[in-house]
PDB file of N, CA and C in Angstrom:
ATOM      1  N   MET Q   1      40.338  69.607 -17.050  1.00 68.00           N
ATOM      2  CA  MET Q   1      40.765  70.649 -18.311  1.00 68.00           C
ATOM      3  C   MET Q   1      41.292  68.635 -19.311  1.00 68.00           C
ATOM      4  N   PRO Q   2      39.973  68.511 -20.287  1.00 83.00           N
ATOM      5  CA  PRO Q   2      41.077  67.497 -20.539  1.00 83.00           C
ATOM      6  C   PRO Q   2      42.279  67.195 -20.877  1.00 83.00           C
ATOM      7  N   ASP Q   3      42.759  66.457 -21.647  1.00 89.00           N
ATOM      8  CA  ASP Q   3      43.750  66.624 -22.096  1.00 89.00           C
ATOM      9  C   ASP Q   3      44.249  66.784 -23.712  1.00 89.00           C
ATOM     10  N   LEU Q   4      44.454  67.813 -24.305  1.00 87.00           N
ATOM     11  CA  LEU Q   4      45.211  67.660 -25.876  1.00 87.00           C
ATOM     12  C   LEU Q   4      46.639  66.886 -26.433  1.00 87.00           C
ATOM     13  N   LYS Q   5      46.100  65.460 -26.734  1.00 91.00           N
ATOM     14  CA  LYS Q   5      46.939  65.033 -27.633  1.00 91.00           C
ATOM     15  C   LYS Q   5      48.252  65.807 -27.984  1.00 91.00           C
ATOM     16  N   ILE Q   6      49.961  65.235 -28.453  1.00 91.00           N
ATOM     17  CA  ILE Q   6      50.483  65.905 -28.529  1.00 91.00           C
ATOM     18  C   ILE Q   6      50.233  65.761 -29.596  1.00 91.00           C
ATOM     19  N   GLN Q   7      49.946  64.719 -30.905  1.00 92.00           N
ATOM     20  CA  GLN Q   7      49.988  64.555 -32.413  1.00 92.00           C
ATOM     21  C   GLN Q   7      49.111  66.172 -32.609  1.00 92.00           C
ATOM     22  N   GLU Q   8      47.509  66.518 -31.447  1.00 93.00           N
ATOM     23  CA  GLU Q   8      47.113  67.685 -32.284  1.00 93.00           C
ATOM     24  C   GLU Q   8      47.674  68.913 -31.722  1.00 93.00           C
ATOM     25  N   ALA Q   9      48.011  68.552 -30.071  1.00 93.00           N
ATOM     26  CA  ALA Q   9      48.929  70.115 -30.552  1.00 93.00           C
ATOM     27  C   ALA Q   9      50.172  70.990 -31.417  1.00 93.00           C
ATOM     28  N   LYS Q  10      50.879  69.229 -31.820  1.00 93.00           N
ATOM     29  CA  LYS Q  10      52.163  69.792 -32.996  1.00 93.00           C
ATOM     30  C   LYS Q  10      51.197  70.016 -34.296  1.00 93.00           C
ATOM     31  N   LEU Q  11      50.748  70.056 -34.035  1.00 94.00           N
ATOM     32  CA  LEU Q  11      49.682  70.483 -35.931  1.00 94.00           C
ATOM     33  C   LEU Q  11      49.414  71.892 -35.688  1.00 94.00           C
ATOM     34  N   LEU Q  12      48.499  71.762 -34.168  1.00 95.00           N
ATOM     35  CA  LEU Q  12      48.137  73.464 -34.386  1.00 95.00           C
ATOM     36  C   LEU Q  12      48.962  74.617 -34.010  1.00 95.00           C
ATOM     37  N   PHE Q  13      49.808  73.565 -32.865  1.00 95.00           N
ATOM     38  CA  PHE Q  13      51.114  75.217 -33.178  1.00 95.00           C
ATOM     39  C   PHE Q  13      51.694  75.057 -34.572  1.00 95.00           C
ATOM     40  N   LYS Q  14      52.324  73.935 -35.191  1.00 94.00           N
ATOM     41  CA  LYS Q  14      52.214  74.864 -37.353  1.00 94.00           C
ATOM     42  C   LYS Q  14      51.619  75.004 -37.151  1.00 94.00           C
ATOM     43  N   LYS Q  15      50.207  75.240 -37.488  1.00 95.00           N
ATOM     44  CA  LYS Q  15      49.757  75.759 -38.502  1.00 95.00           C
ATOM     45  C   LYS Q  15      49.116  77.314 -37.564  1.00 95.00           C
ATOM     46  N   ILE Q  16      49.809  77.371 -36.501  1.00 95.00           N
ATOM     47  CA  ILE Q  16      49.486  78.458 -36.238  1.00 95.00           C
ATOM     48  C   ILE Q  16      51.350  79.117 -36.546  1.00 95.00           C
ATOM     49  N   HIS Q  17      51.968  78.199 -35.753  1.00 94.00           N
ATOM     50  CA  HIS Q  17      53.342  79.556 -36.255  1.00 94.00           C
ATOM     51  C   HIS Q  17      53.841  79.775 -37.891  1.00 94.00           C
ATOM     52  N   SER Q  18      53.165  78.904 -38.829  1.00 94.00           N
ATOM     53  CA  SER Q  18      53.205  79.292 -40.402  1.00 94.00           C
ATOM     54  C   SER Q  18      52.309  80.358 -40.606  1.00 94.00           C
ATOM     55  N   ASN Q  19      51.154  81.039 -39.242  1.00 94.00           N
ATOM     56  CA  ASN Q  19      50.064  82.176 -39.913  1.00 94.00           C
ATOM     57  C   ASN Q  19      50.919  83.310 -39.247  1.00 94.00           C
ATOM     58  N   PRO Q  20      51.612  83.074 -38.455  1.00 94.00           N
ATOM     59  CA  PRO Q  20      51.309  84.083 -36.623  1.00 94.00           C
ATOM     60  C   PRO Q  20      50.543  85.224 -37.097  1.00 94.00           C
ATOM     61  N   LYS Q  21      49.833  86.169 -37.873  1.00 93.00           N
ATOM     62  CA  LYS Q  21      49.566  87.026 -37.885  1.00 93.00           C
ATOM     63  C   LYS Q  21      48.323  87.304 -37.989  1.00 93.00           C
ATOM     64  N   SER Q  22      47.472  85.834 -38.344  1.00 94.00           N
ATOM     65  CA  SER Q  22      46.367  85.747 -38.540  1.00 94.00           C
ATOM     66  C   SER Q  22      45.309  85.384 -36.425  1.00 94.00           C
ATOM     67  N   TYR Q  23      46.561  84.892 -36.153  1.00 95.00           N
ATOM     68  CA  TYR Q  23      46.661  85.387 -34.466  1.00 95.00           C
ATOM     69  C   TYR Q  23      46.517  85.948 -33.868  1.00 95.00           C
ATOM     70  N   ASP Q  24      46.352  87.118 -33.611  1.00 93.00           N
ATOM     71  CA  ASP Q  24      46.729  87.779 -32.701  1.00 93.00           C
ATOM     72  C   ASP Q  24      47.264  87.286 -31.141  1.00 93.00           C
ATOM     73  N   LEU Q  25      48.852  87.515 -32.118  1.00 95.00           N
ATOM     74  CA  LEU Q  25      49.436  86.504 -30.372  1.00 95.00           C
ATOM     75  C   LEU Q  25      49.957  87.849 -30.297  1.00 95.00           C
ATOM     76  N   LYS Q  26      50.026  87.644 -28.977  1.00 94.00           N
ATOM     77  CA  LYS Q  26      50.869  88.973 -27.410  1.00 94.00           C
ATOM     78  C   LYS Q  26      51.471  88.290 -26.426  1.00 94.00           C
ATOM     79  N   ILE Q  27      52.037  88.829 -25.919  1.00 94.00           N
ATOM     80  CA  ILE Q  27      53.435  87.986 -25.008  1.00 94.00           C
ATOM     81  C   ILE Q  27      52.727  88.828 -23.227  1.00 94.00           C
ATOM     82  N   ASN Q  28      52.361  88.738 -22.873  1.00 89.00           N
ATOM     83  CA  ASN Q  28      52.241  88.967 -21.617  1.00 89.00           C
ATOM     84  C   ASN Q  28      52.793  88.285 -20.485  1.00 89.00           C
ATOM     85  N   GLU Q  29      52.272  88.495 -19.448  1.00 86.00           N
ATOM     86  CA  GLU Q  29      52.638  88.144 -18.034  1.00 86.00           C
ATOM     87  C   GLU Q  29      53.159  86.675 -17.707  1.00 86.00           C
ATOM     88  N   ASP Q  30      51.352  85.986 -18.399  1.00 82.00           N
ATOM     89  CA  ASP Q  30      51.295  84.210 -17.930  1.00 82.00           C
ATOM     90  C   ASP Q  30      52.224  83.354 -19.640  1.00 82.00           C
ATOM     91  N   GLY Q  31      52.245  84.355 -20.254  1.00 93.00           N
ATOM     92  CA  GLY Q  31      53.365  83.627 -21.220  1.00 93.00           C
ATOM     93  C   GLY Q  31      52.582  84.216 -23.044  1.00 93.00           C
ATOM     94  N   ILE Q  32      52.691  83.717 -24.129  1.00 96.00           N
ATOM     95  CA  ILE Q  32      52.208  84.117 -24.974  1.00 96.00           C
ATOM     96  C   ILE Q  32      50.433  83.408 -24.836  1.00 96.00           C
ATOM     97  N   VAL Q  33      49.314  84.336 -25.707  1.00 96.00           N
ATOM     98  CA  VAL Q  33      47.981  84.218 -25.865  1.00 96.00           C
ATOM     99  C   VAL Q  33      47.723  84.507 -27.661  1.00 96.00           C
ATOM    100  N   GLY Q  34      47.197  84.144 -27.588  1.00 96.00           N
ATOM    101  CA  GLY Q  34      46.758  84.240 -29.437  1.00 96.00           C
ATOM    102  C   GLY Q  34      45.736  83.865 -29.566  1.00 96.00           C
ATOM    103  N   LYS Q  35      45.082  84.080 -30.583  1.00 96.00           N
ATOM    104  CA  LYS Q  35      43.250  83.582 -30.978  1.00 96.00           C
ATOM    105  C   LYS Q  35      43.033  84.610 -32.464  1.00 96.00           C
ATOM    106  N   ASP Q  36      42.074  82.825 -33.147  1.00 95.00           N
ATOM    107  CA  ASP Q  36      41.232  83.534 -34.339  1.00 95.00           C
ATOM    108  C   ASP Q  36      39.987  83.429 -33.387  1.00 95.00           C
ATOM    109  N   ASP Q  37      38.766  83.313 -35.409  1.00 95.00           N
ATOM    110  CA  ASP Q  37      37.421  83.312 -34.808  1.00 95.00           C
ATOM    111  C   ASP Q  37      37.143  81.662 -34.215  1.00 95.00           C
ATOM    112  N   LYS Q  38      38.047  81.003 -34.339  1.00 95.00           N
ATOM    113  CA  LYS Q  38      37.322  79.643 -34.035  1.00 95.00           C
ATOM    114  C   LYS Q  38      37.850  79.510 -32.293  1.00 95.00           C
ATOM    115  N   ILE Q  39      39.877  79.382 -32.776  1.00 96.00           N
ATOM    116  CA  ILE Q  39      40.774  79.213 -31.182  1.00 96.00           C
ATOM    117  C   ILE Q  39      40.572  80.270 -30.728  1.00 96.00           C
ATOM    118  N   SER Q  40      41.186  79.816 -29.121  1.00 97.00           N
ATOM    119  CA  SER Q  40      42.283  80.741 -28.318  1.00 97.00           C
ATOM    120  C   SER Q  40      43.089  79.969 -27.982  1.00 97.00           C
ATOM    121  N   PHE Q  41      44.363  80.130 -27.368  1.00 97.00           N
ATOM    122  CA  PHE Q  41      45.593  79.056 -26.761  1.00 97.00           C
ATOM    123  C   PHE Q  41      46.058  80.785 -26.299  1.00 97.00           C
ATOM    124  N   ARG Q  42      47.277  78.970 -25.404  1.00 95.00           N
ATOM    125  CA  ARG Q  42      48.266  80.731 -25.165  1.00 95.00           C
ATOM    126  C   ARG Q  42      48.998  79.076 -24.266  1.00 95.00           C
ATOM    127  N   LEU Q  43      50.341  79.835 -24.647  1.00 96.00           N
ATOM    128  CA  LEU Q  43      51.583  78.809 -23.798  1.00 96.00           C
ATOM    129  C   LEU Q  43      51.871  79.553 -22.684  1.00 96.00           C
ATOM    130  N   TYR Q  44      52.099  78.536 -21.737  1.00 95.00           N
ATOM    131  CA  TYR Q  44      52.686  79.483 -20.544  1.00 95.00           C
ATOM    132  C   TYR Q  44      53.257  79.164 -19.861  1.00 95.00           C
ATOM    133  N   ARG Q  45      54.268  78.999 -17.975  1.00 91.00           N
ATOM    134  CA  ARG Q  45      54.794  78.528 -17.312  1.00 91.00           C
ATOM    135  C   ARG Q  45      54.512  77.859 -16.362  1.00 91.00           C
ATOM    136  N   THR Q  46      54.039  76.504 -15.726  1.00 86.00           N
ATOM    137  CA  THR Q  46      54.104  76.222 -15.139  1.00 86.00           C
ATOM    138  C   THR Q  46      54.726  75.465 -14.091  1.00 86.00           C
ATOM    139  N   GLY Q  47      56.077  76.031 -13.699  1.00 84.00           N
ATOM    140  CA  GLY Q  47      56.429  75.755 -12.522  1.00 84.00           C
ATOM    141  C   GLY Q  47      57.601  75.416 -13.486  1.00 84.00           C
ATOM    142  N   GLU Q  48      57.873  74.216 -13.517  1.00 84.00           N
ATOM    143  CA  GLU Q  48      59.155  73.922 -14.813  1.00 84.00           C
ATOM    144  C   GLU Q  48      59.205  73.822 -16.425  1.00 84.00           C
ATOM    145  N   ARG Q  49      57.621  73.452 -16.181  1.00 88.00           N
ATOM    146  CA  ARG Q  49      57.385  73.413 -17.185  1.00 88.00           C
ATOM    147  C   ARG Q  49      56.291  73.896 -18.151  1.00 88.00           C
ATOM    148  N   VAL Q  50      56.198  74.006 -19.035  1.00 92.00           N
ATOM    149  CA  VAL Q  50      55.557  75.275 -20.043  1.00 92.00           C
ATOM    150  C   VAL Q  50      54.077  74.083 -20.322  1.00 92.00           C
ATOM    151  N   ALA Q  51      52.893  75.530 -20.255  1.00 94.00           N
ATOM    152  CA  ALA Q  51      51.730  73.938 -20.561  1.00 94.00           C
ATOM    153  C   ALA Q  51      51.103  74.583 -22.228  1.00 94.00           C
ATOM    154  N   PHE Q  52      50.585  73.941 -23.011  1.00 95.00           N
ATOM    155  CA  PHE Q  52      49.859  74.769 -24.073  1.00 95.00           C
ATOM    156  C   PHE Q  52      48.357  74.752 -23.928  1.00 95.00           C
ATOM    157  N   GLU Q  53      47.451  75.572 -23.914  1.00 95.00           N
ATOM    158  CA  GLU Q  53      46.558  75.998 -23.143  1.00 95.00           C
ATOM    159  C   GLU Q  53      45.433  76.030 -25.004  1.00 95.00           C
ATOM    160  N   VAL Q  54      44.229  74.657 -25.623  1.00 96.00           N
ATOM    161  CA  VAL Q  54      44.033  75.500 -26.484  1.00 96.00           C
ATOM    162  C   VAL Q  54      42.408  75.894 -26.047  1.00 96.00           C
ATOM    163  N   THR Q  55      41.668  76.533 -26.383  1.00 96.00           N
ATOM    164  CA  THR Q  55      40.009  76.745 -25.764  1.00 96.00           C
ATOM    165  C   THR Q  55      39.436  76.712 -27.088  1.00 96.00           C
ATOM    166  N   ILE Q  56      38.555  76.217 -27.496  1.00 95.00           N
ATOM    167  CA  ILE Q  56      37.234  76.062 -27.999  1.00 95.00           C
ATOM    168  C   ILE Q  56      36.437  75.737 -27.612  1.00 95.00           C
ATOM    169  N   ASP Q  57      34.906  76.163 -28.047  1.00 95.00           N
ATOM    170  CA  ASP Q  57      33.421  75.923 -28.526  1.00 95.00           C
ATOM    171  C   ASP Q  57      33.456  75.950 -26.287  1.00 95.00           C
ATOM    172  N   GLU Q  58      34.375  77.046 -25.927  1.00 93.00           N
ATOM    173  CA  GLU Q  58      34.047  76.972 -24.585  1.00 93.00           C
ATOM    174  C   GLU Q  58      35.129  76.135 -23.341  1.00 93.00           C
ATOM    175  N   LEU Q  59      35.415  74.496 -24.302  1.00 95.00           N
ATOM    176  CA  LEU Q  59      36.102  73.472 -23.350  1.00 95.00           C
ATOM    177  C   LEU Q  59      38.499  73.995 -23.228  1.00 95.00           C
ATOM    178  N   THR Q  60      38.263  73.981 -22.676  1.00 95.00           N
ATOM    179  CA  THR Q  60      39.476  73.858 -22.469  1.00 95.00           C
ATOM    180  C   THR Q  60      41.049  72.711 -22.433  1.00 95.00           C
ATOM    181  N   PHE Q  61      41.389  72.287 -23.148  1.00 96.00           N
ATOM    182  CA  PHE Q  61      41.914  71.457 -22.892  1.00 96.00           C
ATOM    183  C   PHE Q  61      44.262  71.728 -23.498  1.00 96.00           C
ATOM    184  N   THR Q  62      45.115  70.912 -22.677  1.00 94.00           N
ATOM    185  CA  THR Q  62      46.432  70.923 -22.033  1.00 94.00           C
ATOM    186  C   THR Q  62      46.597  70.092 -22.823  1.00 94.00           C
ATOM    187  N   ASN Q  63      47.989  70.470 -22.874  1.00 94.00           N
ATOM    188  CA  ASN Q  63      49.294  68.835 -23.736  1.00 94.00           C
ATOM    189  C   ASN Q  63      50.362  69.822 -21.948  1.00 94.00           C
ATOM    190  N   THR Q  64      50.923  69.206 -21.197  1.00 91.00           N
ATOM    191  CA  THR Q  64      52.327  69.836 -20.751  1.00 91.00           C
ATOM    192  C   THR Q  64      53.360  68.787 -20.793  1.00 91.00           C
ATOM    193  N   THR Q  65      52.833  67.886 -21.906  1.00 86.00           N
ATOM    194  CA  THR Q  65      54.793  66.926 -21.813  1.00 86.00           C
ATOM    195  C   THR Q  65      55.896  68.523 -22.460  1.00 86.00           C
ATOM    196  N   GLY Q  66      56.782  67.830 -22.591  1.00 80.00           N
ATOM    197  CA  GLY Q  66      58.640  68.674 -22.955  1.00 80.00           C
ATOM    198  C   GLY Q  66      57.997  68.912 -23.724  1.00 80.00           C
ATOM    199  N   GLU Q  67      57.528  68.913 -24.327  1.00 81.00           N
ATOM    200  CA  GLU Q  67      57.542  70.347 -25.636  1.00 81.00           C
ATOM    201  C   GLU Q  67      57.414  71.242 -26.202  1.00 81.00           C
ATOM    202  N   TRP Q  68      57.317  72.147 -25.506  1.00 92.00           N
ATOM    203  CA  TRP Q  68      56.531  73.406 -24.905  1.00 92.00           C
ATOM    204  C   TRP Q  68      57.298  74.808 -25.187  1.00 92.00           C
ATOM    205  N   ASN Q  69      58.927  74.314 -24.088  1.00 90.00           N
ATOM    206  CA  ASN Q  69      59.677  75.286 -24.407  1.00 90.00           C
ATOM    207  C   ASN Q  69      60.227  76.141 -25.877  1.00 90.00           C
ATOM    208  N   ASN Q  70      61.022  74.936 -26.591  1.00 92.00           N
ATOM    209  CA  ASN Q  70      60.987  75.197 -27.603  1.00 92.00           C
ATOM    210  C   ASN Q  70      60.165  76.046 -28.836  1.00 92.00           C
ATOM    211  N   ALA Q  71      58.857  76.267 -28.406  1.00 93.00           N
ATOM    212  CA  ALA Q  71      57.997  76.625 -28.801  1.00 93.00           C
ATOM    213  C   ALA Q  71      56.836  78.201 -28.470  1.00 93.00           C
ATOM    214  N   LEU Q  72      57.671  77.717 -27.230  1.00 92.00           N
ATOM    215  CA  LEU Q  72      57.391  79.176 -26.291  1.00 92.00           C
ATOM    216  C   LEU Q  72      58.571  80.450 -26.779  1.00 92.00           C
ATOM    217  N   ILE Q  73      59.780  79.625 -26.887  1.00 92.00           N
ATOM    218  CA  ILE Q  73      60.958  80.295 -27.915  1.00 92.00           C
ATOM    219  C   ILE Q  73      60.341  81.148 -29.036  1.00 92.00           C
ATOM    220  N   MET Q  74      60.401  80.295 -29.595  1.00 93.00           N
ATOM    221  CA  MET Q  74      59.733  79.965 -31.468  1.00 93.00           C
ATOM    222  C   MET Q  74      58.568  80.963 -31.334  1.00 93.00           C
ATOM    223  N   LEU Q  75      57.991  81.176 -30.408  1.00 94.00           N
ATOM    224  CA  LEU Q  75      56.814  82.091 -30.975  1.00 94.00           C
ATOM    225  C   LEU Q  75      57.137  83.514 -30.156  1.00 94.00           C
ATOM    226  N   GLY Q  76      57.733  83.671 -29.517  1.00 94.00           N
ATOM    227  CA  GLY Q  76      58.415  85.361 -28.610  1.00 94.00           C
ATOM    228  C   GLY Q  76      59.548  85.480 -29.606  1.00 94.00           C
ATOM    229  N   ASN Q  77      59.749  84.931 -30.834  1.00 95.00           N
ATOM    230  CA  ASN Q  77      60.493  85.338 -31.649  1.00 95.00           C
ATOM    231  C   ASN Q  77      60.557  85.781 -32.495  1.00 95.00           C
ATOM    232  N   THR Q  78      59.076  84.333 -32.877  1.00 95.00           N
ATOM    233  CA  THR Q  78      58.315  85.493 -34.169  1.00 95.00           C
ATOM    234  C   THR Q  78      56.961  86.395 -33.989  1.00 95.00           C
ATOM    235  N   ILE Q  79      56.773  87.155 -32.453  1.00 95.00           N
ATOM    236  CA  ILE Q  79      56.149  87.933 -32.124  1.00 95.00           C
ATOM    237  C   ILE Q  79      57.080  89.463 -31.961  1.00 95.00           C
ATOM    238  N   LYS Q  80      58.297  89.326 -32.077  1.00 94.00           N
ATOM    239  CA  LYS Q  80      58.727  90.176 -31.918  1.00 94.00           C
ATOM    240  C   LYS Q  80      59.966  90.228 -33.400  1.00 94.00           C
ATOM    241  N   LYS Q  81      59.157  90.005 -34.356  1.00 94.00           N
ATOM    242  CA  LYS Q  81      59.592  90.261 -35.560  1.00 94.00           C
ATOM    243  C   LYS Q  81      58.760  90.798 -35.955  1.00 94.00           C
ATOM    244  N   ILE Q  82      57.495  90.040 -36.318  1.00 94.00           N
ATOM    245  CA  ILE Q  82      56.320  90.826 -37.212  1.00 94.00           C
ATOM    246  C   ILE Q  82      56.503  92.080 -35.890  1.00 94.00           C
ATOM    247  N   GLU Q  83      56.235  92.630 -34.565  1.00 94.00           N
ATOM    248  CA  GLU Q  83      55.921  94.069 -34.066  1.00 94.00           C
ATOM    249  C   GLU Q  83      57.416  95.019 -34.566  1.00 94.00           C
ATOM    250  N   LYS Q  84      58.385  94.738 -35.000  1.00 95.00           N
ATOM    251  CA  LYS Q  84      59.499  94.984 -35.702  1.00 95.00           C
ATOM    252  C   LYS Q  84      59.005  95.403 -37.009  1.00 95.00           C
ATOM    253  N   GLU Q  85      57.891  95.002 -37.698  1.00 94.00           N
ATOM    254  CA  GLU Q  85      57.724  94.507 -38.798  1.00 94.00           C
ATOM    255  C   GLU Q  85      57.216  95.556 -39.071  1.00 94.00           C
ATOM    256  N   GLN Q  86      55.997  95.611 -38.117  1.00 94.00           N
ATOM    257  CA  GLN Q  86      54.961  97.023 -38.131  1.00 94.00           C
ATOM    258  C   GLN Q  86      55.443  98.513 -37.443  1.00 94.00           C
ATOM    259  N   GLU Q  87      56.702  97.791 -36.506  1.00 95.00           N
ATOM    260  CA  GLU Q  87      56.794  98.993 -36.083  1.00 95.00           C
ATOM    261  C   GLU Q  87      57.832 100.206 -37.955  1.00 95.00           C
ATOM    262  N   ASN Q  88      58.441  99.047 -38.274  1.00 96.00           N
ATOM    263  CA  ASN Q  88      59.461  99.363 -39.774  1.00 96.00           C
ATOM    264  C   ASN Q  88      58.469 100.777 -39.870  1.00 96.00           C
ATOM    265  N   PHE Q  89      57.205  99.606 -40.931  1.00 95.00           N
ATOM    266  CA  PHE Q  89      56.282  99.950 -40.852  1.00 95.00           C
ATOM    267  C   PHE Q  89      55.869 101.984 -41.099  1.00 95.00           C
ATOM    268  N   LYS Q  90      55.544 101.763 -39.999  1.00 96.00           N
ATOM    269  CA  LYS Q  90      54.734 102.741 -39.399  1.00 96.00           C
ATOM    270  C   LYS Q  90      55.977 104.054 -38.763  1.00 96.00           C
ATOM    271  N   ILE Q  91      58.052 103.800 -39.207  1.00 96.00           N
ATOM    272  CA  ILE Q  91      58.220 104.794 -39.565  1.00 96.00           C
ATOM    273  C   ILE Q  91      58.149 105.029 -41.305  1.00 96.00           C
ATOM    274  N   GLU Q  92      58.393 104.334 -42.140  1.00 96.00           N
ATOM    275  CA  GLU Q  92      58.433 104.916 -43.561  1.00 96.00           C
ATOM    276  C   GLU Q  92      57.167 104.683 -44.247  1.00 96.00           C
ATOM    277  N   GLN Q  93      56.244 105.070 -43.577  1.00 96.00           N
ATOM    278  CA  GLN Q  93      55.330 105.676 -43.234  1.00 96.00           C
ATOM    279  C   GLN Q  93      54.948 106.569 -42.485  1.00 96.00           C
ATOM    280  N   ALA Q  94      55.911 107.523 -41.760  1.00 96.00           N
ATOM    281  CA  ALA Q  94      55.880 108.465 -40.903  1.00 96.00           C
ATOM    282  C   ALA Q  94      56.819 109.489 -41.599  1.00 96.00           C
ATOM    283  N   ILE Q  95      57.946 109.064 -43.166  1.00 96.00           N
ATOM    284  CA  ILE Q  95      59.111 109.388 -42.885  1.00 96.00           C
ATOM    285  C   ILE Q  95      58.672 109.753 -44.147  1.00 96.00           C
ATOM    286  N   ASP Q  96      56.839 109.231 -45.364  1.00 95.00           N
ATOM    287  CA  ASP Q  96      56.693 110.125 -46.489  1.00 95.00           C
ATOM    288  C   ASP Q  96      56.088 110.726 -46.146  1.00 95.00           C
ATOM    289  N   LYS Q  97      54.760 111.129 -44.938  1.00 95.00           N
ATOM    290  CA  LYS Q  97      54.786 112.292 -44.229  1.00 95.00           C
ATOM    291  C   LYS Q  97      55.157 112.916 -44.375  1.00 95.00           C
ATOM    292  N   LEU Q  98      56.111 113.243 -43.153  1.00 95.00           N
ATOM    293  CA  LEU Q  98      57.003 114.008 -43.548  1.00 95.00           C
ATOM    294  C   LEU Q  98      57.819 114.772 -44.521  1.00 95.00           C
ATOM    295  N   ARG Q  99      58.393 113.498 -46.139  1.00 94.00           N
ATOM    296  CA  ARG Q  99      58.508 113.946 -47.518  1.00 94.00           C
ATOM    297  C   ARG Q  99      57.222 114.393 -48.167  1.00 94.00           C
ATOM    298  N   LYS Q 100      56.229 114.436 -47.826  1.00 94.00           N
ATOM    299  CA  LYS Q 100      55.175 114.809 -48.998  1.00 94.00           C
ATOM    300  C   LYS Q 100      55.324 116.479 -48.424  1.00 94.00           C
ATOM    301  N   TYR Q 101      55.392 116.508 -46.873  1.00 93.00           N
ATOM    302  CA  TYR Q 101      54.890 117.756 -45.970  1.00 93.00           C
ATOM    303  C   TYR Q 101      55.748 118.852 -46.459  1.00 93.00           C
ATOM    304  N   LEU Q 102      57.101 118.008 -46.724  1.00 92.00           N
ATOM    305  CA  LEU Q 102      58.668 119.315 -46.466  1.00 92.00           C
ATOM    306  C   LEU Q 102      57.516 119.976 -48.190  1.00 92.00           C
ATOM    307  N   SER Q 103      57.540 119.035 -49.023  1.00 92.00           N
ATOM    308  CA  SER Q 103      57.355 119.320 -50.453  1.00 92.00           C
ATOM    309  C   SER Q 103      56.834 119.991 -50.490  1.00 92.00           C
ATOM    310  N   GLU Q 104      55.607 120.396 -49.277  1.00 89.00           N
ATOM    311  CA  GLU Q 104      54.418 120.871 -50.043  1.00 89.00           C
ATOM    312  C   GLU Q 104      54.761 122.160 -50.086  1.00 89.00           C
ATOM    313  N   GLU Q 105      54.268 122.955 -51.279  1.00 78.00           N
ATOM    314  CA  GLU Q 105      54.190 125.397 -51.048  1.00 78.00           C
ATOM    315  C   GLU Q 105      53.756 125.284 -49.823  1.00 78.00           C
ATOM    316  N   ASN Q 106      54.364 125.992 -48.788  1.00 66.00           N
ATOM    317  CA  ASN Q 106      52.685 127.275 -48.203  1.00 66.00           C
ATOM    318  C   ASN Q 106      52.211 128.178 -48.887  1.00 66.00           C
TER     319      ASN Q 106
END
């Protein structure tokens, strides 16, 4: 796998973190994965380190500098926040449906 330069990796992470909803983010046993229509990426633990792996045009680039521990935590927290927002939205929709149901005459 070719190396991903730290400057490019930081810019990409900043772009992902600033607009996380456009990357179909998921937490799994390997770490965090995400993708849009042009790239896919994953942040994952490899021993003591965290690797940032980016795939574009079927080529995978990796960066394993010490930068990614905090990035993994930040993105994990962002995913949890998005999931909570989605859950709250579903709850609000259900409450609205219940209110509508209760206001209907039989």
